[in-house]
Coordinates of C-alpha atoms in Angstrom, one line a residue:
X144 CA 85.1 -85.8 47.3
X145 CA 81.6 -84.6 46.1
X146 CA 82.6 -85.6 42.5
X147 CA 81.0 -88.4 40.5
X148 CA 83.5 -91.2 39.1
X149 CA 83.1 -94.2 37.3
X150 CA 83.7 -98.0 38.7
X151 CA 87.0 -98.3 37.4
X152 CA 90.4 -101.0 38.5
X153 CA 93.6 -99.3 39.8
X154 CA 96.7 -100.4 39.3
X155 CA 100.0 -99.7 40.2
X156 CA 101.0 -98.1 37.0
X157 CA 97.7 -95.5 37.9
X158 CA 99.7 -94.5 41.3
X159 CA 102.7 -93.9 39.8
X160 CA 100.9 -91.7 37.4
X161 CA 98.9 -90.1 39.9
X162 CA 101.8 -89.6 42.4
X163 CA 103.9 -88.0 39.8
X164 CA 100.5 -85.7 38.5
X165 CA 99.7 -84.4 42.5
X166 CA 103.2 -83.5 42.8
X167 CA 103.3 -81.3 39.6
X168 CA 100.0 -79.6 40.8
X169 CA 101.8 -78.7 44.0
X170 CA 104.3 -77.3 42.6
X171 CA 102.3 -75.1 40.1
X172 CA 100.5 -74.1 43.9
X173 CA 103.6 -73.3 45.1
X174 CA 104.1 -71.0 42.1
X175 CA 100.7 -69.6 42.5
X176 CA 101.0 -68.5 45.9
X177 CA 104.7 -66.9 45.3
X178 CA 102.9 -65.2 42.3
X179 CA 99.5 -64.0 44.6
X180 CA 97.1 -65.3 42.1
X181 CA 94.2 -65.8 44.7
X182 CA 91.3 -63.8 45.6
X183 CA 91.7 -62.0 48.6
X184 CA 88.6 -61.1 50.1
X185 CA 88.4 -63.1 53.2
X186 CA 84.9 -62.4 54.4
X187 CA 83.1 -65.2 52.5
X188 CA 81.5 -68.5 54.5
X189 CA 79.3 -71.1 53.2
X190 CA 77.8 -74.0 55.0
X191 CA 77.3 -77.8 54.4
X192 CA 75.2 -79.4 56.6
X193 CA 74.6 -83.4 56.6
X194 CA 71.5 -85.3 57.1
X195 CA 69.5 -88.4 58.7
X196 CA 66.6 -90.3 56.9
X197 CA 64.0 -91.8 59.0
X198 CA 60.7 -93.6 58.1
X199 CA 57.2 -92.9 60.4
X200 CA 58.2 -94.7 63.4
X201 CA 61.9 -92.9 63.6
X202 CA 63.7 -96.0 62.0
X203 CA 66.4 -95.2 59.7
X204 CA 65.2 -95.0 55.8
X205 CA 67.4 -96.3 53.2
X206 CA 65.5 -93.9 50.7
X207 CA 68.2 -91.3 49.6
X208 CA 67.9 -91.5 45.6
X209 CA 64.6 -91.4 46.0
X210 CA 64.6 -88.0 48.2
X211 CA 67.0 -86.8 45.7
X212 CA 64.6 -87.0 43.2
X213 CA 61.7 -85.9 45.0
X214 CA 63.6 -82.3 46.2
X215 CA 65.0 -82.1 42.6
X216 CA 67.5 -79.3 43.5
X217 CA 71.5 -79.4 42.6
X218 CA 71.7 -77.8 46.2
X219 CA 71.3 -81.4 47.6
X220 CA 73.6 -84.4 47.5
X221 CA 73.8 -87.9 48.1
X222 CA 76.2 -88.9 51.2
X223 CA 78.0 -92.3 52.3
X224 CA 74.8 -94.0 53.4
X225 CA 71.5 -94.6 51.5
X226 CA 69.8 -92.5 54.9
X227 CA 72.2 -89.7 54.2
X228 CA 71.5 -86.5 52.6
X229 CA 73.8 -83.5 52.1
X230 CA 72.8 -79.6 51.5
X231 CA 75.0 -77.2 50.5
X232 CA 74.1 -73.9 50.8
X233 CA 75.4 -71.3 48.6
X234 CA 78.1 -69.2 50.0
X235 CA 78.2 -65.2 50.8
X236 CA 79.6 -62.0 52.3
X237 CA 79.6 -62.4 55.9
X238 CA 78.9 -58.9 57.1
X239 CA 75.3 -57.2 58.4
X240 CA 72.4 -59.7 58.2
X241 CA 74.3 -62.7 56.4
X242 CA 74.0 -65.1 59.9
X243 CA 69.7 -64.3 60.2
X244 CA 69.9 -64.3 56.4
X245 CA 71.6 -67.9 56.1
X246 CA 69.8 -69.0 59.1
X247 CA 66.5 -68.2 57.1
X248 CA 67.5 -69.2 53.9
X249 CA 68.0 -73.3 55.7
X250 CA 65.5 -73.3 57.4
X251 CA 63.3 -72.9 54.2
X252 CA 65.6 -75.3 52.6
X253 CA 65.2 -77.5 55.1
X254 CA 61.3 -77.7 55.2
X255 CA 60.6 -77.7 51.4
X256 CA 62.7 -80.5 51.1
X257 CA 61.1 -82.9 54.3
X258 CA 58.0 -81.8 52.3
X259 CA 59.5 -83.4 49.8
X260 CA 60.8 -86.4 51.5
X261 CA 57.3 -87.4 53.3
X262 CA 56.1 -88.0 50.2
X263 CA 58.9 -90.7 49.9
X264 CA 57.6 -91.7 53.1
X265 CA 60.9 -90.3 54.8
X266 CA 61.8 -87.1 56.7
X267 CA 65.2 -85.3 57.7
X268 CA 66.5 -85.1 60.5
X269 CA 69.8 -83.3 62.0
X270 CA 71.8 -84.9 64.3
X271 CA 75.1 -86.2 65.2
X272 CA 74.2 -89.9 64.9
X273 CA 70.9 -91.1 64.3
X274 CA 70.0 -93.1 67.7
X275 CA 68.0 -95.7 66.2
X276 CA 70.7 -96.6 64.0
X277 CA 71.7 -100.4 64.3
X278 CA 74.8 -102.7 63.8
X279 CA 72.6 -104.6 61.4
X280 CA 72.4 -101.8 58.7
X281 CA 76.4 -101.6 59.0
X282 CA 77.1 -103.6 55.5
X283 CA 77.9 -102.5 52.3
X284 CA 74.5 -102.8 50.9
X285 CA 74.1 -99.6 52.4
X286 CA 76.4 -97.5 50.8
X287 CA 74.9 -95.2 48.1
X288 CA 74.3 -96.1 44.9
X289 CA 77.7 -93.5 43.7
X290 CA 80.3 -95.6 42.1
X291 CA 83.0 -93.1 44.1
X292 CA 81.6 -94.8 47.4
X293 CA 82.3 -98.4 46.5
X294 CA 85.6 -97.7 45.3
X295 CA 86.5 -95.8 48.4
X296 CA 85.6 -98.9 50.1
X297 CA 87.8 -101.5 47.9
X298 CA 90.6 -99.2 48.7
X299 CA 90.4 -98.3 52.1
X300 CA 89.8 -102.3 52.8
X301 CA 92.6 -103.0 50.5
X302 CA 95.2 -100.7 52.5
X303 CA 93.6 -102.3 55.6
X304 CA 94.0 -105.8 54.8
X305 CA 91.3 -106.8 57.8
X306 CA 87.9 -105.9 58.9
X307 CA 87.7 -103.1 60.8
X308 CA 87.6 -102.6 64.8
X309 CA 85.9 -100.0 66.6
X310 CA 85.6 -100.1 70.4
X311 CA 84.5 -97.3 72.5
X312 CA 84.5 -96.8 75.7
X313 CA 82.4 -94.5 77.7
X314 CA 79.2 -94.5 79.8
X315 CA 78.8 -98.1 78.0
X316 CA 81.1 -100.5 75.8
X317 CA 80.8 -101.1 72.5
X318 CA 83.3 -103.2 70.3
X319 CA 82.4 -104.2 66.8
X320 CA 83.6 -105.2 63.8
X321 CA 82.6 -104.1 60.4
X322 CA 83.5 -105.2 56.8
X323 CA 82.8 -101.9 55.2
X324 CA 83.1 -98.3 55.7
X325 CA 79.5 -97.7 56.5
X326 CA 80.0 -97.1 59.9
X327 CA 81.5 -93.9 58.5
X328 CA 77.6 -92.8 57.5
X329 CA 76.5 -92.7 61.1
X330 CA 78.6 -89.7 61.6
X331 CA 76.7 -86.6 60.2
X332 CA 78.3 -83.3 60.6
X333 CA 78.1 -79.4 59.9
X334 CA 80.7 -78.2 57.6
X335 CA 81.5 -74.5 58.0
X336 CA 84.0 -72.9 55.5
X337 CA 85.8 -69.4 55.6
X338 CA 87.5 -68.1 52.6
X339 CA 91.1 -66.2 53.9
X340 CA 93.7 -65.1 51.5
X341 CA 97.0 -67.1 51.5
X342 CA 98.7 -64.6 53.9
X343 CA 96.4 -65.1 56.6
X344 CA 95.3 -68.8 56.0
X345 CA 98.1 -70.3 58.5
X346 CA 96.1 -67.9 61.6
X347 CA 93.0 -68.5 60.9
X348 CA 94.0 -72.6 60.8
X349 CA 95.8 -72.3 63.8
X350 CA 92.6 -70.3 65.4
X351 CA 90.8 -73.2 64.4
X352 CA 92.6 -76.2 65.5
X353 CA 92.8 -74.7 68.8
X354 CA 89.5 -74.0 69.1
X355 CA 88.1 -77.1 68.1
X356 CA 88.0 -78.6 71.5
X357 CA 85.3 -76.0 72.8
X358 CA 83.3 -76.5 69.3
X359 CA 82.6 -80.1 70.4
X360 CA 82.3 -79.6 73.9
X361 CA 79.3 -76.7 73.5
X362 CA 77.9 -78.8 70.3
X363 CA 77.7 -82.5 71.7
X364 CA 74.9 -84.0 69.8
X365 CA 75.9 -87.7 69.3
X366 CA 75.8 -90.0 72.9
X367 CA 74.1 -93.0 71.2
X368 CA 75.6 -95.7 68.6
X369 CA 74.0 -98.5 67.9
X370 CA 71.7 -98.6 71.1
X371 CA 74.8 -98.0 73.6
X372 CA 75.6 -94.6 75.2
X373 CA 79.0 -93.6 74.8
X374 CA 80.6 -90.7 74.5
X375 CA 78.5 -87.0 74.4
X376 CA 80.0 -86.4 71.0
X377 CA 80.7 -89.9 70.3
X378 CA 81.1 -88.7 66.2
X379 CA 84.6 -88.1 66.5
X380 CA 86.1 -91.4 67.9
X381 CA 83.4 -92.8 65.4
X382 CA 84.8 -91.5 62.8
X383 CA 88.7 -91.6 63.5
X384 CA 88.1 -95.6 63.4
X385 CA 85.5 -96.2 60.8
X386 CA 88.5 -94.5 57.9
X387 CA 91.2 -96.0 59.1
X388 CA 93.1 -97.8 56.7
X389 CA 96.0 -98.8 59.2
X390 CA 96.4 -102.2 60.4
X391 CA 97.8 -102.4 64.3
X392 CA 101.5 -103.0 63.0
X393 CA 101.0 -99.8 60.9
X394 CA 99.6 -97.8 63.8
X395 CA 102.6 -98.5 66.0
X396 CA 105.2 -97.6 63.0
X397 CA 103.8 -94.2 64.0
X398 CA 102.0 -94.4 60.4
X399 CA 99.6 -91.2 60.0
X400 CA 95.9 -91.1 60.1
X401 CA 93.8 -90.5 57.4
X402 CA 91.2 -88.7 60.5
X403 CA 93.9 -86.6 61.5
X404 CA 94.1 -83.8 63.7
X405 CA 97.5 -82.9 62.4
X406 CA 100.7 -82.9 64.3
X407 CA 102.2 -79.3 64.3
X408 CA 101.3 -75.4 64.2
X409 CA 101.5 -74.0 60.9
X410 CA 103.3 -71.3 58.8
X411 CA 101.6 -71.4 55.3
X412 CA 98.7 -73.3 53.7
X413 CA 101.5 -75.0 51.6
X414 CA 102.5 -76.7 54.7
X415 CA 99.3 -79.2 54.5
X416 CA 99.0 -79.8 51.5
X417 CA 102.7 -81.0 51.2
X418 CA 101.8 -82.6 54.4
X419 CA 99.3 -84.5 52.3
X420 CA 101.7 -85.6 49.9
X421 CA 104.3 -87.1 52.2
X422 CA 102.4 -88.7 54.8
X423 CA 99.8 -90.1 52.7
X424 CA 99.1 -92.7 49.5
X425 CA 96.5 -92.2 47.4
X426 CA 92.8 -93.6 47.7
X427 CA 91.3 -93.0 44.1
X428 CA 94.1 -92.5 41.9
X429 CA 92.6 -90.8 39.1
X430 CA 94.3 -88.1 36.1
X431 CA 93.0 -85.7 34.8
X432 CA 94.0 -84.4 30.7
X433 CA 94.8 -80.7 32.6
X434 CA 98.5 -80.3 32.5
X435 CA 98.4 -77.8 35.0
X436 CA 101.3 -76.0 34.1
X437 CA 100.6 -75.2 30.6
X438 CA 97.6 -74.2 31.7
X439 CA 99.2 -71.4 34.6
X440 CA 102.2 -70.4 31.7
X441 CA 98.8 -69.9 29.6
X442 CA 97.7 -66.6 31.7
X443 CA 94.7 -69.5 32.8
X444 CA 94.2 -70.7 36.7
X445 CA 94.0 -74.9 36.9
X446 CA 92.0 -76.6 38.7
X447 CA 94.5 -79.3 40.5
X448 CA 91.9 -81.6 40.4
X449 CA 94.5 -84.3 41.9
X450 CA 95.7 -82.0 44.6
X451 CA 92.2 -81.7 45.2
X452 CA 90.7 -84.8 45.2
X453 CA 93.8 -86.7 47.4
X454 CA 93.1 -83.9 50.0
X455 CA 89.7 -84.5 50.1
X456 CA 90.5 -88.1 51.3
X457 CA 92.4 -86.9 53.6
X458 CA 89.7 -85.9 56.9
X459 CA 91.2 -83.1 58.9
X460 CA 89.1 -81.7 61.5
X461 CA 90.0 -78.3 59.5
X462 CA 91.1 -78.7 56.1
X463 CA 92.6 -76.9 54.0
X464 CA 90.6 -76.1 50.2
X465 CA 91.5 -75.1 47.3
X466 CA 88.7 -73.8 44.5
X467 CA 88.5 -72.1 41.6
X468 CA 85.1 -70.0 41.3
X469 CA 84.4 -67.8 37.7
X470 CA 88.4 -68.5 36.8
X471 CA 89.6 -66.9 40.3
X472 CA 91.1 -69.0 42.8
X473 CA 90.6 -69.2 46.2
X474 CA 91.3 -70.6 49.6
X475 CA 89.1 -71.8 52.5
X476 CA 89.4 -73.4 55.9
X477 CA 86.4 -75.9 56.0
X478 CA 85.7 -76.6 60.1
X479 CA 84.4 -80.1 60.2
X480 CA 84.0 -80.5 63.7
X481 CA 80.0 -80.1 64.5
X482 CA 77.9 -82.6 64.8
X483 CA 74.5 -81.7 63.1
X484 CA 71.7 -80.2 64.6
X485 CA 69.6 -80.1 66.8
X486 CA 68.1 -77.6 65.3
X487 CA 69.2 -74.5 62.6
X488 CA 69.0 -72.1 65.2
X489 CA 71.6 -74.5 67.3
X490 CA 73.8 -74.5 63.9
X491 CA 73.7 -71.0 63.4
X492 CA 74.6 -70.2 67.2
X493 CA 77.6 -72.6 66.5
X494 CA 78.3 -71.3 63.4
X495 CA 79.0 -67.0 65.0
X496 CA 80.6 -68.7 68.0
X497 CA 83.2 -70.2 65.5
X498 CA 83.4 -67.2 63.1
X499 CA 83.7 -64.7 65.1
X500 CA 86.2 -66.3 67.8
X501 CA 88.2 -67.6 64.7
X502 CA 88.7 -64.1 63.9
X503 CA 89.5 -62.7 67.1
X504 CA 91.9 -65.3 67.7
X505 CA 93.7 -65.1 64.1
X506 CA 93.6 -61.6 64.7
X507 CA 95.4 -61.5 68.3
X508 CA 98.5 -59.1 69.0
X509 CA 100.1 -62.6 70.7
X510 CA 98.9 -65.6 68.6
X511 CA 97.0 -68.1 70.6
X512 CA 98.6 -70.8 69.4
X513 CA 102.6 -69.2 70.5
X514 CA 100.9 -69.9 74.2
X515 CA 99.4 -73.2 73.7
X516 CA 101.4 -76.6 72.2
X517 CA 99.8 -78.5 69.1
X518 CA 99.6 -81.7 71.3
X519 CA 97.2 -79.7 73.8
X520 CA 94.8 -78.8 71.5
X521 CA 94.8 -82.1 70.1
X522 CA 93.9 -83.2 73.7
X523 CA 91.4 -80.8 74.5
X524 CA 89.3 -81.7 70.9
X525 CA 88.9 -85.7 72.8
X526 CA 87.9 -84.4 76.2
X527 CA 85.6 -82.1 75.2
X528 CA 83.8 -85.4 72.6
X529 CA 84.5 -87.6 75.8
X530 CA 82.9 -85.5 78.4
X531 CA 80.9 -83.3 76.5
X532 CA 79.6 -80.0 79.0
X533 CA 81.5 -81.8 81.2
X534 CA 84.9 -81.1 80.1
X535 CA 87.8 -79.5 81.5
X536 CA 89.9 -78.1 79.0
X537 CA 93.4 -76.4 78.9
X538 CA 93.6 -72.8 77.6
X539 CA 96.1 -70.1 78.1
X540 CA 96.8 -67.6 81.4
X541 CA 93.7 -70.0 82.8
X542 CA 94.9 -73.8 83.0
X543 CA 92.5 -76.6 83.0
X544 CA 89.0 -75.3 83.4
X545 CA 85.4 -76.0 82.8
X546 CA 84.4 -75.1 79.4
X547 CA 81.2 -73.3 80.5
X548 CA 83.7 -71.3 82.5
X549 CA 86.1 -70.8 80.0
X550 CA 83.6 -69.7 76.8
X551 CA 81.7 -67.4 79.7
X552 CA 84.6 -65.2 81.1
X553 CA 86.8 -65.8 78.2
X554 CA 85.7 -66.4 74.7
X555 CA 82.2 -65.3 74.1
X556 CA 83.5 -61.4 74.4
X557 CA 86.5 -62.5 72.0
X558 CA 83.3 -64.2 69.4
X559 CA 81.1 -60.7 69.6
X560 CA 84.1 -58.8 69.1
X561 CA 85.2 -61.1 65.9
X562 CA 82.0 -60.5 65.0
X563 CA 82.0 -57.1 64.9
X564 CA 84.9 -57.1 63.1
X565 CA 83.0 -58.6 60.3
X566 CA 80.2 -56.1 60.5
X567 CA 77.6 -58.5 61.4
X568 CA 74.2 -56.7 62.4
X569 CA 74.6 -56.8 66.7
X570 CA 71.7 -57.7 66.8
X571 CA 71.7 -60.7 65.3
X572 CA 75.2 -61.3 66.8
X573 CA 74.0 -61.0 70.3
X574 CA 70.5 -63.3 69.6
X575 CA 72.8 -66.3 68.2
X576 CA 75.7 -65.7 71.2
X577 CA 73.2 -65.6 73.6
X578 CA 72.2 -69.3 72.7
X579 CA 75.9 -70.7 73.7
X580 CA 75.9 -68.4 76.4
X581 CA 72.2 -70.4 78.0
X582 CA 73.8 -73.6 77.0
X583 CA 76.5 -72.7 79.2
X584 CA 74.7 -71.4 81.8
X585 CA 72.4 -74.3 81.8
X586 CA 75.0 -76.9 80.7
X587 CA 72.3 -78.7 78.2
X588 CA 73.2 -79.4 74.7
X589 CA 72.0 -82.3 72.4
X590 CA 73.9 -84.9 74.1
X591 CA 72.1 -84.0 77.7
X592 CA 69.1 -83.7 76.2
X593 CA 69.3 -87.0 74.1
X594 CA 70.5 -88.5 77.3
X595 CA 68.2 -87.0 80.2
X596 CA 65.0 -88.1 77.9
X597 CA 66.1 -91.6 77.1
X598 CA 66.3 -92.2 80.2
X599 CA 63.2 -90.6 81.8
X600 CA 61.1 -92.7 78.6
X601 CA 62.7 -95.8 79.7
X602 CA 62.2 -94.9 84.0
X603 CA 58.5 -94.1 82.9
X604 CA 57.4 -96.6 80.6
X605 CA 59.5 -99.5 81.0
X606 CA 60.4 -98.9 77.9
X607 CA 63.7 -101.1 76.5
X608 CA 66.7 -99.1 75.3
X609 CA 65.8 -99.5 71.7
X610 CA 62.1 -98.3 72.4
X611 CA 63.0 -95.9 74.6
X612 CA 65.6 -94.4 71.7
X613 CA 63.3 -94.4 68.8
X614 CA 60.5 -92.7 71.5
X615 CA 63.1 -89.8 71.9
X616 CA 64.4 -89.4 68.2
X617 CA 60.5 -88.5 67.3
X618 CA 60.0 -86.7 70.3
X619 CA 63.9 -85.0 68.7
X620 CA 62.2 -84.4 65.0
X621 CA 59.2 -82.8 66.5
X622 CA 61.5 -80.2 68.6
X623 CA 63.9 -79.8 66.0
X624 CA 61.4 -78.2 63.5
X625 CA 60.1 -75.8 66.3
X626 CA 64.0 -74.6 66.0
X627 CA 64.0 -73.3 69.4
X628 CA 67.6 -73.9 71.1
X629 CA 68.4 -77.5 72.2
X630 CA 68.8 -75.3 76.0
X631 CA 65.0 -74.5 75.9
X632 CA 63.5 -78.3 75.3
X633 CA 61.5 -79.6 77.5
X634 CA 62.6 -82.5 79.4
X635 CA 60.4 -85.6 81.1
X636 CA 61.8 -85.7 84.1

C-alpha cells in the first residue's frame, strides 16, 4: 500500500484482468512454497511506526509534504492524512543488543526529524489518536496529496454506496457520519514485523492472533475522538468502521470485513492469502507487465505485485507479507495492533513483550491456539480496546482474568524466555519487561494517563473539554520526548 500510483479510471474490464492476474500469482506462490524458495532465517524484525502533526498550541497541522521535505530522508513517508507521517525503520537481526539498538536508532530518528518539522512550524507526536483532533477536519480535503489515497477513497465509497456511520459507545457517545475515508487517519499505529520461514509462519500467526487482546489491553493509548472519551483504545473500533465498504444489507449477508480479525486458526500462510482472494474484490485493480510465471520457470523470484497490493487492502490485525529483498523472498507477520506511543521507550517495551511471547507461544510443546477457539481471541482483542487495564480476558488453564494478572503470573516469564531464545542481551530484555511489568503493577498506560489529566485540567481550571484536551496533548509532547515510561508520568491530581 506504500506504493505511489497514478489517478487513473477503473473499469470492469481492469477487474477481470486483475482477478485473473492475482490468481496466477497465487498459484506461482503455491509453487514457490512447495518448491522452498524462501529465505529461512526467521530472526529478522523491523518496525513502522506512524505519526501526528501538531502546530504550537497542540492543534492538528495539515503540513505533511512540507515535513517531508524538510526531513528529506527516504526513511519517511506520507500517511492518509495531511497530519500524518510514517517512519520506517530499517530492519535487522534480532539477537544481543538489536531492541537498545533499535530503541536508540528512533529515538535519534525521531528528534532530527521534529527538528526538522519545527521549522515547518510543526512537531511529531506519537499517539493513538491525536485528542485535539476534530470532526471538522474529517473531509476529503485532508487526505494527502498521493493519487493512491484519492482513489482508495472513490473505491471504498463506490463499494459502499452511502456515507459512512461510525458510532461508539463507551464512557461517552459519539455517532457521526463521514463522506470520506479520513476518519481512517486519526488512527495511528505501531507496525511490528517478524520474518518466519513458511514452515513456521502458521505458529507464529496463530501466536499472534491470540495474543492480540493483551497487546491492546497493556498499550491503550487512544480514549479521545473528536473531543468525546470513548473507548481506552478506541483505535480499533475506529478503524474497523472508517474502511468498511459494506452497506447494512451486506453486513447481515455475513459479507467479510475488509478490518478483519479473521475467522479461523491457521495451517499455512497459503491459507490467507487464498482467504484474500475468495472473500474479497479488489480496491485498486492495477497489472503489472510481470508475468510471474515466466519469470519463476526463468530460475528468477517475482514480485506478485497483485498478490501484494490486494493484500495490502486487506487490514488484518496480523497480516500476512510477502517481499522480495536482493532477489530472495521472504515472509513476515506484520502485528498491526499498537497504538503509537507514548513514548519510544513505551514502543520498545511493547515491541519484546510481543517478540518474545510470540516466540514462546509459537514455540509451545501444546499450541496455544489447540486450547483456545478463534472466536475467543477475537473477543478478547475488543475487551481489552473497550476496557483497556481494565479488562478481563479469557486465556487457557486460567478462565477469565484480569490482564494485569494474567501478563504477571503468566506471560511475562513466557516473553523473557522467548527472548532468550533469540539471544537478546538480558539485560536489555529485563529493562524493557520491566516497563509492562510497572504498568501492570500500577495499571497506568496512555489511556489512564490521557484520561486522569484531562480531567484534573478541566477540575482545576475550569477548563472546557476541548481546552482541557489540547492542555494535556502539550503537557503529552513534552513527556513523550523525556521517553520515560507512560507508568512514571506525573499526574495533576
Amino acid at each position: 500500500m506504500g506504493r505511489e500510483i497514478q489517478a487513473i479510471k477503473i473499469s470492469g474490464e481492469d477487474r477481470g484482468k486483475y482477478r485473473e492476474k492475482v490468481q496466477r500469482s497465487l498459484d506461482v506462490f503455491a509453487r514457490m512454497l512447495r518448491e522452498r524458495r524462501f529465505e529461512a532465517s526467521p530472526s529478522r524484525v523491523g518496525v513502522e511506526i506512524e505519526l501526528n502533526l501538531v502546530d504550537s498550541r497542540g492543534m492538528p497541522s495539515m503540513r505533511n509534504a512540507a515535513v517531508l521535505d524538510a526531513i528529506a530522508d527516504p526513511a519517511w513517508a506520507t500517511e492518509l492524512g495531511q497530519f500524518n507521517l510514517e517512519i520506517n525503520v530499517p530492519p535487522r537481526r534480532l539477537e544481543k543488543s538489536a531492541l537498545a539498538d533499535l530503541e536508540q536508532e528512533i529515538r535519534a530518528s525521531l528528534n532530527g526529524a521534529d527538528a526538522k518539522a519545527r521549522g515547518t512550524g510543526s512537531s511529531l507526536v506519537m499517539i493513538g489518536i491525536l485528542p485535539t483532533l476534530a470532526e471538522e477536519y474529517m473531509h476529503e480535503e485532508t487526505l494527502s496529496a498521493n493519487h493512491r489515497y484519492r482513489v482508495l477513497n472513490e473505491q471504498i465509497f463506490a463499494a459502499r454506496g452511502e456515507d459512512m456511520r461510525i458510532a461508539i459507545d463507551g464512557a461517552e457517545h459519539l455517532l457521526t457520519h463521514s463522506d470520506s475515508i479520513t476518519p481512517e487517519a486519526a488512527c495511528t499505529s505501531v507496525q511490528l514485523h517478524l520474518q518466519v520461514s513458511p514452515d513456521a509462519f502458521a505458529s507464529y500467526w496463530n501466536a499472534a492472533q491470540a495474543i492480540a487482546g493483551v497487546q491492546v489491553a497493556l498499550a491503550a493509548n487512544s480514549p479521545f475522538l473528536f473531543g468525546r472519551q470513548l473507548w481506552p483504545e478506541t483505535r480499533i473500533t475506529l478503524f474497523e468502521q472508517a474502511t468498511d465498504t459494506r452497506p447494512d444489507e451486506l453486513k447481515q449477508q455475513g459479507v467479510r470485513p475488509r478490518v478483519w480479525f479473521g475467522e479461523r486458526w491457521i495451517t499455512s500462510v497459503f491459507d490467507l492469502f487464498e482467504e484474500n482472494i475468495r472473500y474479497f474484490p479488489s480496491l485498486l485493480p492495477l497489472c503489472e507487465d510481470e508475468d510471474p510465471l515466466a519469470v519463476l520457470d526463468g530460475g528468477a523470484i517475482p514480485q506478485l505485485a497483485e498478490m501484494s497490493l490486494h493484500n495490502g487492502t486487506i487490514y488484518r490485525w496480523n497480516r500476512p507479507v510477502y517481499a522480495v529483498v536482493d532477489g530472495q523472498p521472504h515472509l513476515r507477520v506484520e502485528n498491526r495492533v499498537l497504538p503509537a506511543g507514548p513514548t519510544v521507550a513505551d514502543v520498545m517495551a511493547n515491541a519484546a513483550f510481543y517478540y518474545g511471547l510470540v516466540r514462546a507461544l509459537a514455540e509451545a510443546q501444546r499450541p496455544i491456539w489447540t486450547q483456545m477457539s478463534f472466536a475467543t481471541a477475537a473477543e478478547n482483542l475488543h475487551e481489552a480496546a473497550r476496557e483497556g487495564m481494565d479488562a478481563r480476558l479469557y486465556w487457557p488453564g486460567l478462565g477469565e482474568v484480569p490482564v494485569a494478572e494474567l501478563v504477571l503470573r503468566r506471560l511475562l516469564p513466557l516473553a523473557r524466555e522467548g527472548l532468550r531464545r533469540w539471544g537478546v542481551d538480558p539485560g536489555s530484555a529485563d529493562r524493557l519487561l520491566g516497563i509492562i511489568e510497572q504498568r501492570c503493577l500500577t495499571g497506568r498506560n496512555g489511556a489512564v494517563w490521557q484520561v486522569a489529566t484531562t480531567r484534573a485540567i478541566s477540575e482545576q481550571t475550569g477548563a472546557d473539554r476541548a481546552e482541557a484536551l489540547r492542555q494535556m496533548t502539550q503537557r503529552y509532547i513534552e513527556l513523550m520526548h523525556g521517553n520515560e515510561p507512560v507508568h512514571t508520568w506525573p499526574r495533576l491530581a
